[in-house]
PDB file of C-alpha atoms in Angstrom:
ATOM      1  CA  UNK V   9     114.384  96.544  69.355  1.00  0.00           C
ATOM      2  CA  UNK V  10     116.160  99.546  67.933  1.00  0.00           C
ATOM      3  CA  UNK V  11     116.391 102.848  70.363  1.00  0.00           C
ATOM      4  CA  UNK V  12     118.113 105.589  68.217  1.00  0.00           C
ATOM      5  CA  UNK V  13     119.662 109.105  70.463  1.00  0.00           C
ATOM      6  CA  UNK V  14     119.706 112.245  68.028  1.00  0.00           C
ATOM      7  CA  UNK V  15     121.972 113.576  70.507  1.00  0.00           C
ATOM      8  CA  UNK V  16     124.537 111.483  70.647  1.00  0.00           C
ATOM      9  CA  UNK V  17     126.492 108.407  69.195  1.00  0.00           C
ATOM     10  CA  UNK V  18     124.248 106.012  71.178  1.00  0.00           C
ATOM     11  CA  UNK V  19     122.655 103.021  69.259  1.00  0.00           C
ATOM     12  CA  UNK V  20     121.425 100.394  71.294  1.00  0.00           C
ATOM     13  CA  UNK V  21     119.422  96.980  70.333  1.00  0.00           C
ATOM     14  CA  UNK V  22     117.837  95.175  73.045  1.00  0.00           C
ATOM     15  CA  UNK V  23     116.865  91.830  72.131  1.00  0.00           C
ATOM     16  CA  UNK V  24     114.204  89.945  74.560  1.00  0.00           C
ATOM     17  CA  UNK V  25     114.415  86.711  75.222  1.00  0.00           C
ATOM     18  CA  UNK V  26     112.399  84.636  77.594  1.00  0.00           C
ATOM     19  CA  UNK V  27     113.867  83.843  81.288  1.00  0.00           C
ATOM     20  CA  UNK V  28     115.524  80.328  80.897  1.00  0.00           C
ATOM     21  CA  UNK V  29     115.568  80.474  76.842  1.00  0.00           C
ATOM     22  CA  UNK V  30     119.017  79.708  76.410  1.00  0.00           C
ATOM     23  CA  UNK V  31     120.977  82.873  74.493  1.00  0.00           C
ATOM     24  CA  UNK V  32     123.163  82.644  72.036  1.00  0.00           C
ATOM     25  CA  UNK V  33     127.014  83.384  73.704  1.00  0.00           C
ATOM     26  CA  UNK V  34     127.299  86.322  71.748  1.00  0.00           C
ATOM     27  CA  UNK V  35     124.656  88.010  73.361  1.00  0.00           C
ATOM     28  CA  UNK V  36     125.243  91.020  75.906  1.00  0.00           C
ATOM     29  CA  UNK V  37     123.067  88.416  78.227  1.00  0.00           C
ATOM     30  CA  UNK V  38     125.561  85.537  78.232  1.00  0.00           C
ATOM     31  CA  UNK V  39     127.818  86.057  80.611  1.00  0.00           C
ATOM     32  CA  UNK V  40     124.745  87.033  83.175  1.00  0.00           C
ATOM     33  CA  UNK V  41     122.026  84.894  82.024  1.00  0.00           C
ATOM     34  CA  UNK V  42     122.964  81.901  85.458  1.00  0.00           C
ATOM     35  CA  UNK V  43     123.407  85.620  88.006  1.00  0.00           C
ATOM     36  CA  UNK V  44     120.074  86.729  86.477  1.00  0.00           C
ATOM     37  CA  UNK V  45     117.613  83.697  86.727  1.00  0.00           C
ATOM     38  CA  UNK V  46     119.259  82.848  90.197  1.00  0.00           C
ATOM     39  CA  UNK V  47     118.259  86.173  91.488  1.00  0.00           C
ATOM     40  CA  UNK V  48     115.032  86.122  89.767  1.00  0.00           C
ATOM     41  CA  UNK V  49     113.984  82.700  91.467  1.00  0.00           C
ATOM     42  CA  UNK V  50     115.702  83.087  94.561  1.00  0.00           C
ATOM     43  CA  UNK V  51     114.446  86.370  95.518  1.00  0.00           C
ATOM     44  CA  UNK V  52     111.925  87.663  93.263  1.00  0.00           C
ATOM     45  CA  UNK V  53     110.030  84.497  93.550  1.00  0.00           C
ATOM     46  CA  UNK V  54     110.690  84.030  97.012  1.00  0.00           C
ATOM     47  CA  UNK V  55     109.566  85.606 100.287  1.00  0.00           C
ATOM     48  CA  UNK V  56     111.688  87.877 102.332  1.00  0.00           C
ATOM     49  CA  UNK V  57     112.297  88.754 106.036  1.00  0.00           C
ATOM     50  CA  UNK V  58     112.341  92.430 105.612  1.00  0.00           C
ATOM     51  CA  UNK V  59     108.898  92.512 102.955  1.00  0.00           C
ATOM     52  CA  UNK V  60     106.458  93.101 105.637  1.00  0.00           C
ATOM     53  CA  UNK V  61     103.704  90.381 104.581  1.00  0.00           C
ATOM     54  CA  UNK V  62     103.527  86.857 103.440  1.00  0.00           C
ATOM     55  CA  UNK V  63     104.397  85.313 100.247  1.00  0.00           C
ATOM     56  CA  UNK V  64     107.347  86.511  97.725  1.00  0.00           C
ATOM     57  CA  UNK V  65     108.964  89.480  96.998  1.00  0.00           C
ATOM     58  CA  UNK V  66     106.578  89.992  93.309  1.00  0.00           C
ATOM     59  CA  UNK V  67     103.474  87.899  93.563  1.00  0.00           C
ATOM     60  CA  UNK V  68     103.477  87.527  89.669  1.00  0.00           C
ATOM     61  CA  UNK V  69     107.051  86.272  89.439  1.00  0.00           C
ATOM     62  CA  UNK V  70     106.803  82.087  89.208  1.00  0.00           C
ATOM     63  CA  UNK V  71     103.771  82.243  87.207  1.00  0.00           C
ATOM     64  CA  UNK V  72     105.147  84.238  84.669  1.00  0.00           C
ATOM     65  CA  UNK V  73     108.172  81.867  84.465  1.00  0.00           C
ATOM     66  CA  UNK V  74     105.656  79.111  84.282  1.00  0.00           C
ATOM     67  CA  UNK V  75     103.811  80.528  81.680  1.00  0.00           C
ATOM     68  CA  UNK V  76     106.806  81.236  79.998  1.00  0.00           C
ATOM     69  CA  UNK V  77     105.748  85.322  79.888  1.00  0.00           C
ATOM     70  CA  UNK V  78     109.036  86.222  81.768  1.00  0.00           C
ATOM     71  CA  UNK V  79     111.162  88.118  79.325  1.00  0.00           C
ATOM     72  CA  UNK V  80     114.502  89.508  80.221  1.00  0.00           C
ATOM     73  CA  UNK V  81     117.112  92.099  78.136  1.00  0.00           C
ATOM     74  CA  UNK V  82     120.775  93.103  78.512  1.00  0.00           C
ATOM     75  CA  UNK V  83     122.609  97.090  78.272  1.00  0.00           C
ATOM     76  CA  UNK V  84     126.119  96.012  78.848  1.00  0.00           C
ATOM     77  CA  UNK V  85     127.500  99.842  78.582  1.00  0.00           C
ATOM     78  CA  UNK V  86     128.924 101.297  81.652  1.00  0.00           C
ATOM     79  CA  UNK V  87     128.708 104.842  80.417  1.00  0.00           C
ATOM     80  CA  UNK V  88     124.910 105.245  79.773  1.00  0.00           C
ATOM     81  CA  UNK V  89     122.996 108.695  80.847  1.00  0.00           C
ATOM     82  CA  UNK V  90     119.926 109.021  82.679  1.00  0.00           C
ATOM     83  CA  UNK V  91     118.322 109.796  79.474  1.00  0.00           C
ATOM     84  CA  UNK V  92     119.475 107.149  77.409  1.00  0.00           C
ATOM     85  CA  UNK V  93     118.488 104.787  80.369  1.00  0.00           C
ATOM     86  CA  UNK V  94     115.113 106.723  79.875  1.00  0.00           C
ATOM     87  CA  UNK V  95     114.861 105.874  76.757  1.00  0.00           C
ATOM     88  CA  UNK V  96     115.875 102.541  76.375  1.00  0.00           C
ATOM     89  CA  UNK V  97     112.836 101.235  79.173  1.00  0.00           C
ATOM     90  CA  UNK V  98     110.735 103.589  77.250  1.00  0.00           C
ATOM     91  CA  UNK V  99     111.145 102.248  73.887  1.00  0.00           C
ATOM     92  CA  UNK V 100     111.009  98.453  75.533  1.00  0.00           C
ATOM     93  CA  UNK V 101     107.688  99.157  77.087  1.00  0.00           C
ATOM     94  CA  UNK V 102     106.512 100.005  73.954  1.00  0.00           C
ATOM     95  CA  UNK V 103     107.505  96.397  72.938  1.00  0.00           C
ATOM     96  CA  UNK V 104     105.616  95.101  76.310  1.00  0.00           C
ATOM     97  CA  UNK V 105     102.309  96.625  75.347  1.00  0.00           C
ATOM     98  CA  UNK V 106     102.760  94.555  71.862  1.00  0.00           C
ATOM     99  CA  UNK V 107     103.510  91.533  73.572  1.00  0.00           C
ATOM    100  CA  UNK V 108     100.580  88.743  73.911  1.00  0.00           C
ATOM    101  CA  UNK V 109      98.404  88.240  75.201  1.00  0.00           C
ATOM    102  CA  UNK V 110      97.326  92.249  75.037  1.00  0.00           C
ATOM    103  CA  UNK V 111      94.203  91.459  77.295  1.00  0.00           C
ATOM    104  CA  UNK V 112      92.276  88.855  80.095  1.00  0.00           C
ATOM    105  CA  UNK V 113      93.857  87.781  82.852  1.00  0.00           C
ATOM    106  CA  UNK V 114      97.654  86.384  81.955  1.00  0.00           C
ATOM    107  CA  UNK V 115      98.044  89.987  80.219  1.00  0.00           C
ATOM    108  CA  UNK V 116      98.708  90.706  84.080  1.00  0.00           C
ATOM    109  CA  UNK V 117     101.634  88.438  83.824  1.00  0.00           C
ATOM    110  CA  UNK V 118     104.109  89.864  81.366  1.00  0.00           C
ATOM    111  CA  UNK V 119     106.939  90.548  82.751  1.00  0.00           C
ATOM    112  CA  UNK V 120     110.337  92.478  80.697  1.00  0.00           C
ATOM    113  CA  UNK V 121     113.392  92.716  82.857  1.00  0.00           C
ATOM    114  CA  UNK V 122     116.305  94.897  81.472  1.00  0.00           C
ATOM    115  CA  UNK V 123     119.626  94.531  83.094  1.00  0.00           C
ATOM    116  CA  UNK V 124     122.070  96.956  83.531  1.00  0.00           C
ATOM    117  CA  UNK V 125     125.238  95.334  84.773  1.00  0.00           C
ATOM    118  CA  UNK V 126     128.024  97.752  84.355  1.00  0.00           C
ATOM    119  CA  UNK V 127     126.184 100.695  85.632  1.00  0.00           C
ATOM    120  CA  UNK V 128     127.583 100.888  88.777  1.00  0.00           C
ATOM    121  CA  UNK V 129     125.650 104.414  89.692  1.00  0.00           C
ATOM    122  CA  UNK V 130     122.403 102.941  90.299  1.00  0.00           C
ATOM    123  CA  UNK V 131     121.265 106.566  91.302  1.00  0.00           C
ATOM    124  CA  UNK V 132     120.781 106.955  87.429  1.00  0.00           C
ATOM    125  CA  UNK V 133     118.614 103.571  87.038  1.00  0.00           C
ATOM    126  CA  UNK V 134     116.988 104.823  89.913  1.00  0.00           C
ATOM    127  CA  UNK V 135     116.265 108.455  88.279  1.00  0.00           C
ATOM    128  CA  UNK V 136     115.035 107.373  84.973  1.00  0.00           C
ATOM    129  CA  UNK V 137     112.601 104.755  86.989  1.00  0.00           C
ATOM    130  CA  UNK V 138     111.360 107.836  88.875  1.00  0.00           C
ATOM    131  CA  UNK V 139     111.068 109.706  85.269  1.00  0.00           C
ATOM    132  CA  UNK V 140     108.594 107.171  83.922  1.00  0.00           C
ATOM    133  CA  UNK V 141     107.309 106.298  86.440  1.00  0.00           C
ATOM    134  CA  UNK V 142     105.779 109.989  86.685  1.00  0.00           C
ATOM    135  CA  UNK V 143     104.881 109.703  83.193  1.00  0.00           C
ATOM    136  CA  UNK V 144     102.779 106.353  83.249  1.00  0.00           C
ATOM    137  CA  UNK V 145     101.150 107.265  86.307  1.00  0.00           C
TER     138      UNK V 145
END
């Protein structure tokens, strides 16, 4: 996936791959791929103390990975804006709505998760999630 910024030198490609789909070591996932699926199983996928019900953190999480509908992507550039963070989720969901199955019940189960490691301001992760999320409400 291709997200293009008219406003500045930014060119970014996200590729997708699924959750334990082994990446190739070039990849900007490599070096994060172990970190990533340990958090994902470990505490997406598992309850916590401080969630205030039963059950895990995201419901959805370890039948997604079953169902091999867990996708994850990598931005390894520490000096992204709020708008090209904007952007980049953007132009992924775009990808998400393409992904199968479009409809029934497993539809409910696709899951994209873009990581950001070397954004250490997550006020700006934070901003552009606010940003869409006032958009796709």
């Amino acid at each position: 996936m291709e997200v293009f910024d008219d406003y500045t030198r930014t060119y970014v490609e996200i590729s997708l791959i699924k959750l334990f789909d082994e990446c190739p070591p070039a990849y900007s996932l490599a070096p994060y791929q172990d970190r990533m699926r340990e958090w994902v199983t470990a505490y997406l996928a598992a309850p916590h103390p401080d969630l205030g019900r039963e059950g895990p953190v995201c419901p959805f999480t370890a039948t997604s990975i079953k169902k091999e509908m867990f996708w994850v992507g990598c931005v390894d550039r520490p000096d992204l804006t709020v708008e090209e963070i904007e952007k980049i989720v953007a132009s992924t969901a775009t990808k998400f709505h393409r992904l199968l199955p479009a409809e029934g019940p497993d539809a409910l189960l696709k899951t994209i998760l873009i990581l950001f490691p070397t954004v250490n301001d997550y006020s700006l992760i934070d901003e552009a999630q606010r940003r869409l999320k006032e958009e796709s409400v």
